């Protein structure tokens, strides 16, 4: 099952690349955790639970140079458009993957889908996604260059949205993923990066993160954020 | 509890997907085009099932666009039927996993 999922995922990325849209979108969501092993080279990065969702962030304004009908692009693979909720979000479903597009929500926000005629679909606006778009890394997946949020940005973003989740289980999943990723960065990568990304966030967000970490009694991460961690 | 909520979400996704595949299958043009060559000319028939019978409907000469439409529908139908079977297996698996007595 996992192998099939990965094959479908690669094929989606390959087609997006050929259509010229992969450079203009950022892979977010739990698939990032799968691909972070390409970033943490040389150390074992443990796999994590993920759903079928393959979410792509479209930074605003969209920079696609030509129009691409994404539903048509993936049609022969068996992807089928699904209308989710009464607001009419469109996502593309397949037994192995569900492809969905998201845009950063700005201002007062809206529960209506954001039209993306450049790709023939619409997107769900969500808070804090601009933050992910500002902290991006590029990794090689075969011959493809895939853009992902920096693992630290991914983790800190998860900690912020944890408090906004209505489902407790989802909040727990977000928190656990965020904490394990941050511990991994402290151990194997660059703990100073955590401090610099955290420092670039608005105070309100930083306070929320601190609160989440204090609730989980995460002294090690808090000391990294405060700059008091032992090297 | 986290795993259980993921399984529940996946069950919802699979159930929705099943409905979408069934709807898409109904929307595809029914039948397949078959050709017969008479005196060097190709004539087309639309072959489809009507209950237990197989019916041939004379279409005569058809354009390339119509042929492509039925060809694409044939490929998609095969694809959707295969994926629908996979989704049904997923639903059965997820239901049985969620029915388990032990806390997941």
XYZ file of C-alpha atoms in Angstrom:
335
model
C 0.000 0.000 0.000
C 2.771 2.439 1.004
C 4.750 1.713 -2.161
C 1.698 2.418 -4.307
C 1.106 5.675 -2.435
C 4.662 6.777 -3.040
C 4.504 5.867 -6.726
C 1.310 7.868 -7.207
C 2.818 10.764 -5.257
C 5.930 10.768 -7.472
C 3.825 10.639 -10.617
C 1.777 13.636 -9.436
C 4.988 15.576 -8.741
C 6.458 14.572 -12.106
C 3.357 15.745 -13.969
C 3.266 19.023 -12.048
C 6.897 19.541 -12.942
C 6.322 18.823 -16.639
C 3.327 21.168 -16.660
C 5.528 23.888 -15.152
C 3.656 24.412 -11.888
C 5.867 22.556 -9.400
C 8.162 25.597 -9.039
C 5.197 27.751 -8.077
C 3.738 25.587 -5.337
C 4.949 24.268 -1.998
C 4.242 20.791 -0.706
C 2.887 21.110 2.836
C 1.133 18.752 5.236
C 2.174 15.319 6.393
C 3.893 14.326 3.115
C 6.648 16.765 4.074
C 7.615 14.435 6.904
C 8.217 11.717 4.349
C 10.472 13.922 2.241
C 12.398 15.464 5.130
C 14.561 12.347 5.092
C 16.088 13.836 1.920
C 16.930 16.964 3.924
C 18.373 15.193 6.961
C 20.969 13.337 4.946
C 23.149 10.855 6.751
C 20.882 10.402 9.771
C 17.864 8.177 10.106
C 14.691 10.226 10.094
C 11.884 8.063 11.471
C 8.724 7.847 9.375
C 5.530 9.293 10.794
C 1.835 8.553 10.495
C 0.310 10.307 7.541
C -3.058 10.464 5.910
C -3.685 10.364 2.193
C -3.828 14.143 1.955
C -1.245 15.670 -0.345
C -1.584 19.402 0.238
C -0.018 22.068 -1.901
C 0.324 25.672 -0.875
C -0.058 28.261 -3.604
C 1.669 31.461 -2.429
C -0.261 34.617 -3.278
C -0.287 36.076 -5.831
C 0.038 32.874 -7.874
C 3.010 32.926 -10.256
C 1.991 30.250 -12.735
C 3.110 31.396 -16.174
C 0.600 29.336 -18.105
C -2.796 27.843 -17.410
C -2.879 24.177 -16.468
C -5.996 22.094 -15.978
C -4.787 20.024 -13.029
C -7.908 17.810 -12.944
C -7.309 16.915 -16.587
C -3.597 16.430 -15.969
C -4.298 13.699 -13.383
C -7.487 12.287 -14.884
C -5.969 9.211 -16.525
C -4.366 8.230 -13.207
C -7.884 7.899 -11.832
C -8.025 11.146 -9.833
C -11.551 12.379 -9.592
C -12.802 15.841 -8.536
C -14.592 15.839 -5.185
C -16.633 18.694 -3.830
C -16.013 19.027 -0.119
C -18.365 20.798 2.275
C -21.200 23.058 1.299
C -18.746 25.831 0.364
C -17.608 23.869 -2.669
C -13.914 23.214 -2.159
C -12.596 21.010 -4.896
C -9.978 18.371 -4.287
C -8.816 15.476 -6.405
C -9.413 12.064 -4.910
C -7.691 8.743 -5.568
C -7.584 5.617 -3.369
C -3.919 6.340 -2.586
C -3.850 10.132 -2.428
C -6.033 13.184 -2.082
C -4.595 16.252 -3.776
C -5.720 19.580 -2.400
C -4.615 23.177 -2.866
C -4.451 25.776 -0.124
C -3.778 29.507 -0.092
C -2.814 31.805 2.776
C -5.797 33.457 4.406
C -5.381 37.179 4.881
C -7.378 39.988 6.454
C -10.734 39.099 7.897
C -10.754 35.780 6.131
C -13.579 33.988 4.402
C -15.056 30.514 4.440
C -15.417 30.606 0.655
C -12.986 28.845 -1.652
C -10.320 30.963 -3.314
C -10.591 30.598 -7.110
C -7.431 29.501 -8.899
C -8.228 29.709 -12.620
C -4.500 29.199 -13.318
C -4.906 25.536 -12.386
C -8.637 25.124 -12.998
C -9.425 24.463 -9.329
C -10.082 26.389 -6.152
C -8.234 26.449 -2.880
C -9.055 26.578 0.770
C -7.719 29.710 2.505
C -6.033 28.938 5.831
C -4.301 31.084 8.431
C -0.517 31.232 8.947
C 0.379 29.741 5.559
C 2.318 32.868 4.547
C 4.749 31.911 7.287
C 5.402 28.539 5.620
C 5.822 30.211 2.223
C 8.525 32.484 3.672
C 10.617 29.608 5.040
C 11.098 27.201 2.180
C 13.732 24.581 1.387
C 14.242 22.714 -1.866
C 14.990 19.026 -1.957
C 15.729 16.585 -4.754
C 13.208 13.839 -5.316
C 14.761 11.842 -8.129
C 15.234 14.415 -10.858
C 12.610 16.729 -9.439
C 13.133 19.777 -7.274
C 10.396 19.935 -4.676
C 9.765 22.926 -2.422
C 8.824 22.252 1.192
C 8.599 24.395 4.305
C 11.772 24.291 6.384
C 11.311 21.557 9.034
C 11.552 24.169 11.784
C 8.870 26.319 10.148
C 6.734 23.208 9.664
C 7.027 22.319 13.344
C 6.451 25.827 14.703
C 3.448 26.260 12.396
C 2.011 23.000 13.743
C 2.427 24.261 17.298
C 0.475 27.423 16.461
C -2.407 25.643 14.776
C -2.629 23.051 17.545
C -4.519 25.579 19.625
C -6.990 26.259 16.830
C -7.929 22.648 16.158
C -11.467 21.716 17.095
C -10.697 17.985 17.170
C -8.552 16.996 20.124
C -6.976 14.044 18.325
C -5.824 16.231 15.453
C -4.353 18.717 17.892
C -2.483 15.877 19.602
C -1.163 14.608 16.273
C 0.036 18.102 15.290
C 1.725 18.621 18.656
C 3.442 15.228 18.631
C 4.734 15.710 15.072
C 5.964 19.214 15.874
C 7.766 18.179 19.042
C 9.435 15.134 17.550
C 10.606 17.207 14.570
C 12.026 19.938 16.808
C 13.842 17.373 18.974
C 15.243 15.840 15.814
C 16.515 19.236 14.616
C 18.111 19.888 18.018
C 19.881 16.534 17.917
C 20.945 16.269 14.299
C 20.657 19.573 12.522
C 20.901 23.209 13.537
C 19.238 24.208 16.808
C 20.188 27.838 16.054
C 17.795 27.669 13.100
C 14.931 27.067 15.542
C 15.844 30.254 17.354
C 16.161 32.328 14.180
C 12.859 31.148 12.671
C 11.124 31.586 16.012
C 12.620 35.068 16.326
C 11.170 36.057 12.956
C 7.614 35.381 14.153
C 5.237 38.006 15.559
C 5.175 38.175 19.359
C 1.630 36.844 19.568
C 2.619 33.682 17.723
C 5.763 33.279 19.816
C 3.662 33.499 22.965
C 1.331 30.805 21.662
C 4.258 28.523 20.907
C 5.765 29.102 24.356
C 2.415 28.306 25.918
C 2.119 25.023 23.973
C 5.662 24.039 24.916
C 5.101 24.868 28.562
C 1.913 22.775 28.570
C 3.936 19.830 27.270
C 6.784 20.537 29.695
C 9.266 20.796 26.815
C 12.146 22.342 28.737
C 14.790 21.446 26.155
C 13.022 23.217 23.299
C 12.176 26.202 25.504
C 15.824 26.543 26.461
C 16.808 26.469 22.757
C 14.291 29.234 22.056
C 15.629 31.272 24.949
C 19.214 30.745 23.853
C 20.118 29.075 27.126
C 20.620 25.597 25.721
C 24.008 24.003 26.316
C 25.958 23.470 23.082
C -6.978 7.646 20.039
C -4.952 9.529 17.406
C -4.792 6.475 15.165
C -8.507 5.873 15.602
C -9.319 9.421 14.527
C -7.057 9.033 11.470
C -8.818 5.794 10.565
C -12.195 7.506 10.954
C -11.096 10.337 8.696
C -9.787 7.875 6.139
C -13.089 5.988 6.253
C -14.968 9.221 5.530
C -12.592 9.956 2.655
C -12.968 6.483 1.178
C -16.760 6.556 1.479
C -16.899 9.904 -0.301
C -14.524 8.640 -2.969
C -16.664 5.550 -3.527
C -19.692 7.752 -4.197
C -17.687 9.935 -6.577
C -16.435 6.934 -8.588
C -19.951 5.494 -8.796
C -21.266 8.870 -9.964
C -18.466 9.241 -12.519
C -19.088 5.745 -13.870
C -22.754 6.587 -14.417
C -21.813 9.770 -16.254
C -19.520 8.037 -18.753
C -21.110 7.311 -22.160
C -22.450 3.765 -22.094
C -21.207 1.091 -24.440
C -18.290 0.714 -26.813
C -17.887 1.483 -30.493
C -17.123 -1.459 -32.745
C -16.473 -1.249 -36.459
C -17.475 -3.454 -39.358
C -15.886 -3.167 -42.782
C -18.314 -3.519 -45.660
C -17.033 -3.080 -49.224
C -13.891 -1.413 -47.888
C -15.872 1.138 -45.832
C -15.884 1.188 -42.028
C -19.268 1.422 -40.300
C -19.674 1.715 -36.572
C -22.043 0.159 -34.072
C -22.520 1.105 -30.457
C -22.544 -2.089 -28.418
C -24.042 -1.991 -24.957
C -25.763 -4.153 -22.447
C -29.486 -3.804 -21.855
C -30.252 -6.104 -18.958
C -29.133 -9.585 -20.014
C -29.058 -8.725 -23.686
C -26.296 -7.147 -25.764
C -27.652 -4.539 -28.157
C -26.019 -3.250 -31.331
C -27.033 0.244 -32.364
C -26.061 1.301 -35.880
C -24.045 4.542 -35.920
C -22.765 4.512 -39.518
C -19.692 6.628 -40.125
C -18.505 8.491 -37.048
C -16.071 11.350 -36.593
C -12.652 11.039 -34.997
C -13.859 13.077 -32.020
C -16.676 10.604 -31.280
C -14.279 7.666 -31.598
C -11.864 9.342 -29.175
C -14.721 10.053 -26.759
C -15.694 6.373 -26.582
C -12.060 5.262 -26.455
C -11.363 7.565 -23.519
C -14.574 6.485 -21.798
C -13.532 2.842 -22.178
C -10.139 3.490 -20.579
C -11.614 5.582 -17.776
C -14.323 3.006 -17.091
C -11.714 0.271 -16.681
C -9.625 2.567 -14.472
C -12.569 3.657 -12.316
C -13.857 0.095 -11.891
C -10.417 -1.011 -10.676
C -10.068 1.944 -8.293
C -13.630 1.538 -7.042
C -12.821 -2.063 -6.122
C -9.741 -0.804 -4.245
C -11.794 1.817 -2.399
C -14.355 -0.817 -1.393
C -11.540 -2.961 0.048
C -10.246 0.049 1.955
C -13.704 0.706 3.380
C -14.051 -2.909 4.496
C -10.592 -2.832 6.094
C -11.172 0.505 7.849
C -14.592 -0.581 9.132
C -13.195 -3.789 10.560
C -10.267 -1.924 12.139
C -12.631 0.564 13.766
C -14.981 -2.193 14.943
C -12.142 -3.853 16.878
C -12.819 -4.286 20.573
C -9.419 -3.091 21.669
C -8.726 0.583 22.008
C -6.546 1.688 19.092
